[in-house]
PDB file of C-alpha atoms and ligand atoms in Angstrom:
ATOM      1  CA  MET O   1     -15.154  -0.883 -28.076  1.00 52.00           C
ATOM      2  CA  ALA O   2     -14.624  -3.145 -25.112  1.00 59.00           C
ATOM      3  CA  THR O   3     -17.279  -5.589 -24.014  1.00 71.00           C
ATOM      4  CA  THR O   4     -18.054  -6.548 -20.444  1.00 84.00           C
ATOM      5  CA  ASP O   5     -18.897 -10.182 -20.954  1.00 91.00           C
ATOM      6  CA  ARG O   6     -17.318 -11.610 -17.793  1.00 95.00           C
ATOM      7  CA  THR O   7     -17.345 -11.032 -14.052  1.00 96.00           C
ATOM      8  CA  PHE O   8     -14.763 -11.224 -11.280  1.00 98.00           C
ATOM      9  CA  ALA O   9     -16.018 -14.772 -10.629  1.00 98.00           C
ATOM     10  CA  ASP O  10     -14.440 -15.903 -13.915  1.00 98.00           C
ATOM     11  CA  LYS O  11     -10.835 -17.052 -13.419  1.00 98.00           C
ATOM     12  CA  PRO O  12      -9.171 -17.031 -16.844  1.00 98.00           C
ATOM     13  CA  THR O  13      -5.820 -18.311 -18.019  1.00 98.00           C
ATOM     14  CA  LEU O  14      -4.046 -15.514 -19.897  1.00 98.00           C
ATOM     15  CA  THR O  15      -1.091 -16.511 -22.030  1.00 98.00           C
ATOM     16  CA  GLY O  16       1.712 -14.126 -22.926  1.00 98.00           C
ATOM     17  CA  THR O  17       5.188 -14.477 -24.409  1.00 98.00           C
ATOM     18  CA  LEU O  18       7.079 -14.432 -21.097  1.00 98.00           C
ATOM     19  CA  VAL O  19       4.377 -15.324 -18.598  1.00 99.00           C
ATOM     20  CA  THR O  20       1.105 -17.166 -18.204  1.00 99.00           C
ATOM     21  CA  LEU O  21      -1.448 -15.959 -15.672  1.00 99.00           C
ATOM     22  CA  ARG O  22      -3.604 -18.767 -14.315  1.00 99.00           C
ATOM     23  CA  PRO O  23      -5.879 -19.604 -11.351  1.00 98.00           C
ATOM     24  CA  VAL O  24      -4.367 -20.887  -8.099  1.00 98.00           C
ATOM     25  CA  GLU O  25      -3.541 -24.609  -7.803  1.00 98.00           C
ATOM     26  CA  PRO O  26      -2.966 -26.465  -4.488  1.00 95.00           C
ATOM     27  CA  ASP O  27       0.748 -27.026  -5.191  1.00 96.00           C
ATOM     28  CA  ASP O  28       1.299 -23.259  -5.467  1.00 98.00           C
ATOM     29  CA  VAL O  29       1.038 -22.658  -1.707  1.00 97.00           C
ATOM     30  CA  PRO O  30       4.566 -23.732  -0.644  1.00 96.00           C
ATOM     31  CA  VAL O  31       6.038 -21.858  -3.630  1.00 97.00           C
ATOM     32  CA  LEU O  32       4.184 -18.706  -2.618  1.00 97.00           C
ATOM     33  CA  GLY O  33       5.311 -19.266   0.964  1.00 96.00           C
ATOM     34  CA  ARG O  34       8.943 -19.057  -0.183  1.00 96.00           C
ATOM     35  CA  ILE O  35       8.295 -16.015  -2.396  1.00 97.00           C
ATOM     36  CA  LEU O  36       6.532 -14.139   0.403  1.00 96.00           C
ATOM     37  CA  THR O  37       9.504 -14.521   2.756  1.00 96.00           C
ATOM     38  CA  ASP O  38      11.841 -12.651   0.384  1.00 97.00           C
ATOM     39  CA  PRO O  39      13.139  -9.649   2.398  1.00 97.00           C
ATOM     40  CA  GLU O  40      13.151  -7.257  -0.576  1.00 98.00           C
ATOM     41  CA  LEU O  41       9.577  -8.135  -1.430  1.00 97.00           C
ATOM     42  CA  ARG O  42       8.535  -7.752   2.204  1.00 97.00           C
ATOM     43  CA  ARG O  43      10.080  -4.273   2.319  1.00 97.00           C
ATOM     44  CA  LEU O  44       8.600  -3.086  -0.991  1.00 98.00           C
ATOM     45  CA  THR O  45       5.083  -4.325  -0.177  1.00 97.00           C
ATOM     46  CA  ALA O  46       5.166  -2.933   3.390  1.00 97.00           C
ATOM     47  CA  SER O  47       4.778  -6.419   4.850  1.00 95.00           C
ATOM     48  CA  ALA O  48       7.582  -5.401   7.217  1.00 96.00           C
ATOM     49  CA  HIS O  49       8.526  -2.093   8.807  1.00 96.00           C
ATOM     50  CA  SER O  50      12.226  -2.672   9.426  1.00 97.00           C
ATOM     51  CA  THR O  51      15.102  -4.537   7.789  1.00 97.00           C
ATOM     52  CA  ALA O  52      15.221  -6.905  10.765  1.00 96.00           C
ATOM     53  CA  GLU O  53      11.525  -7.701  10.424  1.00 95.00           C
ATOM     54  CA  ALA O  54      11.835  -8.137   6.640  1.00 96.00           C
ATOM     55  CA  GLU O  55      14.705 -10.590   7.070  1.00 95.00           C
ATOM     56  CA  SER O  56      13.083 -12.614   9.857  1.00 91.00           C
ATOM     57  CA  GLY O  57       9.764 -13.180   8.127  1.00 76.00           C
ATOM     58  CA  GLU O  58       8.318 -16.667   8.151  1.00 80.00           C
ATOM     59  CA  GLU O  59       5.066 -17.410   6.399  1.00 84.00           C
ATOM     60  CA  ASP O  60       2.438 -19.480   8.193  1.00 89.00           C
ATOM     61  CA  LEU O  61       1.685 -22.181   5.612  1.00 91.00           C
ATOM     62  CA  THR O  62      -1.626 -23.066   7.276  1.00 94.00           C
ATOM     63  CA  ARG O  63      -2.786 -19.477   6.955  1.00 95.00           C
ATOM     64  CA  LEU O  64      -1.544 -19.290   3.353  1.00 96.00           C
ATOM     65  CA  GLN O  65      -3.308 -22.565   2.544  1.00 96.00           C
ATOM     66  CA  ALA O  66      -6.576 -21.165   3.908  1.00 97.00           C
ATOM     67  CA  TRP O  67      -6.114 -17.951   1.914  1.00 97.00           C
ATOM     68  CA  TYR O  68      -5.051 -19.389  -1.443  1.00 97.00           C
ATOM     69  CA  SER O  69      -7.436 -22.352  -1.415  1.00 97.00           C
ATOM     70  CA  THR O  70     -10.341 -19.896  -1.412  1.00 98.00           C
ATOM     71  CA  ARG O  71      -9.118 -17.468  -4.113  1.00 98.00           C
ATOM     72  CA  ASN O  72     -10.807 -19.204  -7.043  1.00 98.00           C
ATOM     73  CA  ALA O  73     -14.206 -19.018  -5.309  1.00 98.00           C
ATOM     74  CA  GLN O  74     -14.123 -15.243  -4.882  1.00 98.00           C
ATOM     75  CA  THR O  75     -16.717 -13.336  -6.892  1.00 98.00           C
ATOM     76  CA  ASP O  76     -15.514  -9.789  -6.206  1.00 98.00           C
ATOM     77  CA  ARG O  77     -11.785 -10.080  -6.934  1.00 98.00           C
ATOM     78  CA  LEU O  78      -9.396 -11.824  -9.310  1.00 98.00           C
ATOM     79  CA  ASP O  79      -6.198 -13.479  -8.040  1.00 98.00           C
ATOM     80  CA  LEU O  80      -3.973 -15.123 -10.644  1.00 99.00           C
ATOM     81  CA  MET O  81      -0.601 -16.829 -10.399  1.00 98.00           C
ATOM     82  CA  VAL O  82       2.260 -15.546 -12.570  1.00 99.00           C
ATOM     83  CA  VAL O  83       4.019 -18.496 -14.240  1.00 99.00           C
ATOM     84  CA  ASP O  84       7.430 -17.942 -15.863  1.00 98.00           C
ATOM     85  CA  ASN O  85       7.037 -19.510 -19.315  1.00 98.00           C
ATOM     86  CA  ALA O  86      10.777 -20.236 -19.454  1.00 98.00           C
ATOM     87  CA  SER O  87      10.766 -22.481 -16.381  1.00 98.00           C
ATOM     88  CA  GLY O  88       7.092 -23.343 -15.890  1.00 98.00           C
ATOM     89  CA  GLU O  89       7.439 -22.177 -12.262  1.00 98.00           C
ATOM     90  CA  VAL O  90       5.144 -19.856 -10.348  1.00 98.00           C
ATOM     91  CA  VAL O  91       7.127 -16.661  -9.658  1.00 98.00           C
ATOM     92  CA  GLY O  92       4.452 -14.349  -8.283  1.00 98.00           C
ATOM     93  CA  GLU O  93       0.869 -13.187  -8.372  1.00 98.00           C
ATOM     94  CA  VAL O  94      -1.333 -10.433  -9.792  1.00 99.00           C
ATOM     95  CA  VAL O  95      -4.517  -9.275  -8.098  1.00 98.00           C
ATOM     96  CA  LEU O  96      -7.517  -7.105  -8.908  1.00 98.00           C
ATOM     97  CA  ASN O  97      -9.263  -6.424  -5.595  1.00 98.00           C
ATOM     98  CA  GLU O  98     -11.384  -3.805  -3.788  1.00 98.00           C
ATOM     99  CA  TRP O  99     -14.070  -4.026  -6.528  1.00 98.00           C
ATOM    100  CA  ASP O 100     -16.558  -1.184  -6.105  1.00 98.00           C
ATOM    101  CA  GLU O 101     -19.536  -2.079  -8.272  1.00 97.00           C
ATOM    102  CA  ALA O 102     -21.296   1.276  -7.815  1.00 98.00           C
ATOM    103  CA  SER O 103     -18.289   3.249  -9.089  1.00 98.00           C
ATOM    104  CA  ARG O 104     -16.908   0.464 -11.310  1.00 98.00           C
ATOM    105  CA  THR O 105     -13.402   0.747  -9.845  1.00 98.00           C
ATOM    106  CA  CYS O 106     -10.935  -1.720  -8.378  1.00 98.00           C
ATOM    107  CA  ASN O 107      -7.344  -1.865  -7.142  1.00 98.00           C
ATOM    108  CA  TYR O 108      -4.375  -3.612  -8.797  1.00 98.00           C
ATOM    109  CA  ARG O 109      -1.335  -5.144  -7.143  1.00 98.00           C
ATOM    110  CA  VAL O 110       1.502  -7.393  -8.278  1.00 98.00           C
ATOM    111  CA  LEU O 111       4.399  -9.196  -6.680  1.00 98.00           C
ATOM    112  CA  ILE O 112       7.184 -11.144  -8.348  1.00 98.00           C
ATOM    113  CA  GLY O 113       9.721 -13.147  -6.326  1.00 98.00           C
ATOM    114  CA  PRO O 114      13.514 -13.014  -6.811  1.00 98.00           C
ATOM    115  CA  ALA O 115      13.533 -15.768  -9.470  1.00 97.00           C
ATOM    116  CA  GLY O 116      11.317 -13.737 -11.781  1.00 98.00           C
ATOM    117  CA  ARG O 117      12.395 -10.154 -11.367  1.00 98.00           C
ATOM    118  CA  ASP O 118      14.052  -7.759 -13.841  1.00 98.00           C
ATOM    119  CA  ARG O 119      13.340  -9.833 -16.967  1.00 98.00           C
ATOM    120  CA  GLY O 120      10.166  -8.124 -18.144  1.00 98.00           C
ATOM    121  CA  LEU O 121       7.800 -10.579 -16.441  1.00 98.00           C
ATOM    122  CA  GLY O 122       6.158  -8.017 -14.160  1.00 98.00           C
ATOM    123  CA  THR O 123       5.584  -5.679 -17.098  1.00 98.00           C
ATOM    124  CA  GLU O 124       3.964  -8.356 -19.241  1.00 98.00           C
ATOM    125  CA  ALA O 125       1.905  -9.745 -16.340  1.00 98.00           C
ATOM    126  CA  THR O 126       0.570  -6.242 -15.628  1.00 98.00           C
ATOM    127  CA  ARG O 127      -0.302  -5.597 -19.260  1.00 98.00           C
ATOM    128  CA  LEU O 128      -2.018  -8.988 -19.637  1.00 98.00           C
ATOM    129  CA  LEU O 129      -4.198  -8.478 -16.572  1.00 98.00           C
ATOM    130  CA  ILE O 130      -5.055  -4.853 -17.364  1.00 98.00           C
ATOM    131  CA  ASP O 131      -5.969  -5.782 -20.954  1.00 98.00           C
ATOM    132  CA  HIS O 132      -8.191  -8.580 -19.637  1.00 98.00           C
ATOM    133  CA  ALA O 133      -9.755  -6.224 -17.089  1.00 98.00           C
ATOM    134  CA  PHE O 134     -10.735  -3.494 -19.542  1.00 98.00           C
ATOM    135  CA  THR O 135     -11.672  -5.919 -22.310  1.00 97.00           C
ATOM    136  CA  HIS O 136     -13.955  -8.177 -20.285  1.00 97.00           C
ATOM    137  CA  LEU O 137     -14.941  -6.524 -16.999  1.00 98.00           C
ATOM    138  CA  PRO O 138     -17.222  -3.511 -16.478  1.00 97.00           C
ATOM    139  CA  LEU O 139     -14.432  -1.340 -15.083  1.00 98.00           C
ATOM    140  CA  HIS O 140     -14.144   2.415 -15.437  1.00 98.00           C
ATOM    141  CA  ARG O 141     -10.917   2.855 -13.466  1.00 98.00           C
ATOM    142  CA  ILE O 142      -8.110   0.873 -11.820  1.00 98.00           C
ATOM    143  CA  ASP O 143      -6.283   2.288  -8.784  1.00 98.00           C
ATOM    144  CA  LEU O 144      -2.984   1.430  -7.184  1.00 98.00           C
ATOM    145  CA  GLU O 145      -0.406   2.676  -4.717  1.00 98.00           C
ATOM    146  CA  VAL O 146       3.351   2.290  -4.866  1.00 98.00           C
ATOM    147  CA  TYR O 147       5.885   3.446  -2.294  1.00 98.00           C
ATOM    148  CA  ALA O 148       8.311   6.159  -3.372  1.00 98.00           C
ATOM    149  CA  PHE O 149      11.294   3.865  -2.644  1.00 98.00           C
ATOM    150  CA  ASN O 150      10.102   1.483  -5.383  1.00 98.00           C
ATOM    151  CA  PRO O 151      10.894   3.184  -8.750  1.00 98.00           C
ATOM    152  CA  ARG O 152      10.994  -0.200 -10.532  1.00 98.00           C
ATOM    153  CA  ALA O 153       7.332  -0.835  -9.696  1.00 98.00           C
ATOM    154  CA  GLN O 154       6.361   2.728 -10.600  1.00 98.00           C
ATOM    155  CA  ARG O 155       8.080   2.339 -13.972  1.00 98.00           C
ATOM    156  CA  THR O 156       6.297  -0.984 -14.522  1.00 98.00           C
ATOM    157  CA  TYR O 157       2.925   0.654 -13.873  1.00 98.00           C
ATOM    158  CA  GLU O 158       3.707   3.664 -16.075  1.00 98.00           C
ATOM    159  CA  LYS O 159       4.578   1.320 -18.940  1.00 98.00           C
ATOM    160  CA  ALA O 160       1.098  -0.219 -18.569  1.00 97.00           C
ATOM    161  CA  GLY O 161      -0.466   3.245 -18.801  1.00 98.00           C
ATOM    162  CA  PHE O 162      -0.968   4.196 -15.141  1.00 98.00           C
ATOM    163  CA  VAL O 163      -0.641   7.908 -14.365  1.00 98.00           C
ATOM    164  CA  VAL O 164       0.672   9.465 -11.142  1.00 98.00           C
ATOM    165  CA  GLU O 165      -2.232  11.303  -9.503  1.00 98.00           C
ATOM    166  CA  GLY O 166      -0.856  12.314  -6.125  1.00 98.00           C
ATOM    167  CA  ARG O 167       0.867  11.194  -2.964  1.00 98.00           C
ATOM    168  CA  ARG O 168      -0.030  10.130   0.514  1.00 98.00           C
ATOM    169  CA  ARG O 169       2.872  11.903   2.144  1.00 98.00           C
ATOM    170  CA  GLU O 170       4.949   9.992   4.716  1.00 98.00           C
ATOM    171  CA  ALA O 171       2.388   7.168   4.671  1.00 98.00           C
ATOM    172  CA  LEU O 172       4.890   4.434   5.568  1.00 98.00           C
ATOM    173  CA  GLN O 173       7.608   4.133   8.148  1.00 98.00           C
ATOM    174  CA  PHE O 174      10.499   1.793   7.345  1.00 98.00           C
ATOM    175  CA  ASP O 175      13.666   1.609   9.460  1.00 98.00           C
ATOM    176  CA  GLY O 176      12.536   4.831  11.130  1.00 98.00           C
ATOM    177  CA  GLU O 177      12.373   6.728   7.797  1.00 98.00           C
ATOM    178  CA  ARG O 178       9.144   8.157   6.403  1.00 98.00           C
ATOM    179  CA  VAL O 179       8.200   7.141   2.835  1.00 98.00           C
ATOM    180  CA  ASP O 180       5.461   8.622   0.587  1.00 98.00           C
ATOM    181  CA  ALA O 181       2.864   6.406  -1.095  1.00 98.00           C
ATOM    182  CA  VAL O 182       2.410   7.404  -4.754  1.00 98.00           C
ATOM    183  CA  ILE O 183      -1.191   7.185  -5.975  1.00 98.00           C
ATOM    184  CA  MET O 184      -1.620   6.026  -9.573  1.00 99.00           C
ATOM    185  CA  GLY O 185      -4.680   5.395 -11.709  1.00 98.00           C
ATOM    186  CA  LEU O 186      -5.687   4.203 -15.168  1.00 98.00           C
ATOM    187  CA  LEU O 187      -9.014   5.099 -16.789  1.00 98.00           C
ATOM    188  CA  ARG O 188     -10.806   2.961 -19.346  1.00 98.00           C
ATOM    189  CA  GLN O 189     -10.690   5.831 -21.839  1.00 98.00           C
ATOM    190  CA  GLU O 190      -6.899   6.136 -21.498  1.00 98.00           C
ATOM    191  CA  TRP O 191      -6.492   2.393 -21.996  1.00 98.00           C
ATOM    192  CA  GLU O 192      -8.699   2.509 -25.111  1.00 97.00           C
ATOM    193  CA  GLU O 193      -6.830   5.516 -26.539  1.00 96.00           C
ATOM    194  CA  ALA O 194      -3.466   3.808 -25.995  1.00 94.00           C
ATOM    195  CA  ARG O 195      -4.673   0.812 -27.999  1.00 90.00           C
ATOM    196  CA  SER O 196      -6.220   2.714 -30.905  1.00 88.00           C
TER     197      SER O 196
HETATM  198  C1  COA I 201       7.699  -4.413  -9.313  1.00 55.25           C
HETATM  199  C2  COA I 201       7.750  -5.688 -10.113  1.00 55.25           C
HETATM  200  C3  COA I 201       6.351  -6.230 -10.319  1.00 55.25           C
HETATM  201  C4  COA I 201       8.346  -5.367 -11.516  1.00 55.25           C
HETATM  202  O1  COA I 201       8.418  -6.541 -12.256  1.00 55.25           O
HETATM  203  P1  COA I 201       9.818  -6.979 -12.923  1.00 55.25           P
HETATM  204  O2  COA I 201       9.527  -8.164 -13.746  1.00 55.25           O
HETATM  205  O3  COA I 201      10.846  -7.112 -11.881  1.00 55.25           O
HETATM  206  O4  COA I 201      10.165  -5.702 -13.805  1.00 55.25           O
HETATM  207  P2  COA I 201      10.341  -5.591 -15.394  1.00 55.25           P
HETATM  208  O5  COA I 201      11.605  -6.283 -15.753  1.00 55.25           O
HETATM  209  O6  COA I 201       9.090  -6.041 -16.058  1.00 55.25           O
HETATM  210  O7  COA I 201      10.434  -4.012 -15.627  1.00 55.25           O
HETATM  211  C5  COA I 201      11.025  -3.153 -14.709  1.00 55.25           C
HETATM  212  C6  COA I 201      11.178  -1.784 -15.333  1.00 55.25           C
HETATM  213  O8  COA I 201      11.624  -0.922 -14.307  1.00 55.25           O
HETATM  214  C7  COA I 201      12.896  -0.416 -14.679  1.00 55.25           C
HETATM  215  N1  COA I 201      13.666  -0.281 -13.457  1.00 55.25           N
HETATM  216  C8  COA I 201      14.300  -1.240 -12.744  1.00 55.25           C
HETATM  217  N2  COA I 201      14.890  -0.697 -11.674  1.00 55.25           N
HETATM  218  C9  COA I 201      14.613   0.638 -11.722  1.00 55.25           C
HETATM  219  C10 COA I 201      14.957   1.730 -10.896  1.00 55.25           C
HETATM  220  N3  COA I 201      15.695   1.575  -9.795  1.00 55.25           N
HETATM  221  N4  COA I 201      14.489   2.965 -11.249  1.00 55.25           N
HETATM  222  C11 COA I 201      13.727   3.146 -12.342  1.00 55.25           C
HETATM  223  N5  COA I 201      13.382   2.124 -13.167  1.00 55.25           N
HETATM  224  C12 COA I 201      13.822   0.892 -12.845  1.00 55.25           C
HETATM  225  C13 COA I 201      13.481  -1.403 -15.651  1.00 55.25           C
HETATM  226  O9  COA I 201      14.492  -0.822 -16.434  1.00 55.25           O
HETATM  227  C14 COA I 201      12.219  -1.757 -16.433  1.00 55.25           C
HETATM  228  O10 COA I 201      11.860  -0.712 -17.303  1.00 55.25           O
HETATM  229  P3  COA I 201      12.271  -0.754 -18.890  1.00 55.25           P
HETATM  230  O11 COA I 201      11.576  -1.928 -19.482  1.00 55.25           O
HETATM  231  O12 COA I 201      11.761   0.551 -19.411  1.00 55.25           O
HETATM  232  O13 COA I 201      13.767  -0.876 -18.946  1.00 55.25           O
HETATM  233  C15 COA I 201       8.637  -6.759  -9.413  1.00 55.25           C
HETATM  234  O14 COA I 201       9.991  -6.336  -9.439  1.00 55.25           O
HETATM  235  C16 COA I 201       8.228  -7.034  -7.975  1.00 55.25           C
HETATM  236  O15 COA I 201       7.196  -7.640  -7.744  1.00 55.25           O
HETATM  237  N6  COA I 201       9.051  -6.596  -7.023  1.00 55.25           N
HETATM  238  C17 COA I 201       8.868  -6.910  -5.603  1.00 55.25           C
HETATM  239  C18 COA I 201       7.496  -6.543  -5.043  1.00 55.25           C
HETATM  240  C19 COA I 201       7.008  -5.204  -5.520  1.00 55.25           C
HETATM  241  O16 COA I 201       7.733  -4.239  -5.607  1.00 55.25           O
HETATM  242  N7  COA I 201       5.697  -5.162  -5.816  1.00 55.25           N
HETATM  243  C20 COA I 201       5.030  -3.951  -6.215  1.00 55.25           C
HETATM  244  C21 COA I 201       4.532  -3.246  -5.019  1.00 55.25           C
HETATM  245  S1  COA I 201       3.710  -1.720  -5.448  1.00 55.25           S
END
């Protein structure tokens, strides 16, 4: 049976075979700035609504500095860097946010930059964080959304146990085309059953 011996204020380092998840460090900001300008990532995370916008994105390092320098002080969310164990470089981030204490639910999101993709890192990072979440935090359920034009992300979430629950039809517009948002969820009981 899982314990709930930590809170969202705790910022652990979680070590896997391919990746290590760790709290934000000051030197991460320029690396994240480069990752967040990747056009494919900007399209798949709906940070842009057209190819032109995705390709012209520039990140404001001052704004990113302000954001990332305050992540470790947050008590209602968990933001961890994804480090590629092969290179020692930060390649992305994983986040548990939108913590609802009354319902014991939160949201999950992940992003991996071009240097880290398609080598199993996103899958392991997701599993590490979800295992931490249900082992140590008082969560009943984790939510997420993934756009229908992102089957790689949907597959990654399904491998971690998330189940498709529905769709927000035509929720996004990209290059003038309408795209559904797929709603996925993972319950504590399902996570426990998958481990037993
Ligand atoms: C989505 C993301 C986290 C996945 O991480 P990753 O390290 O690239 O992916 P992995 O190598 O761990 O696994 C990808 C899985 O999807 C599968 N896959 C890849 N492309 C696919 C496609 N077009 N259709 C279906 N499955 C696909 C792979 O085969 C693999 O599954 P398998 O292990 O069963 O073979 C990462 O690619 C990413 O951050 N992309 C950009 C931003 C993004 O999409 N974020 C998520 C927003 S919801």
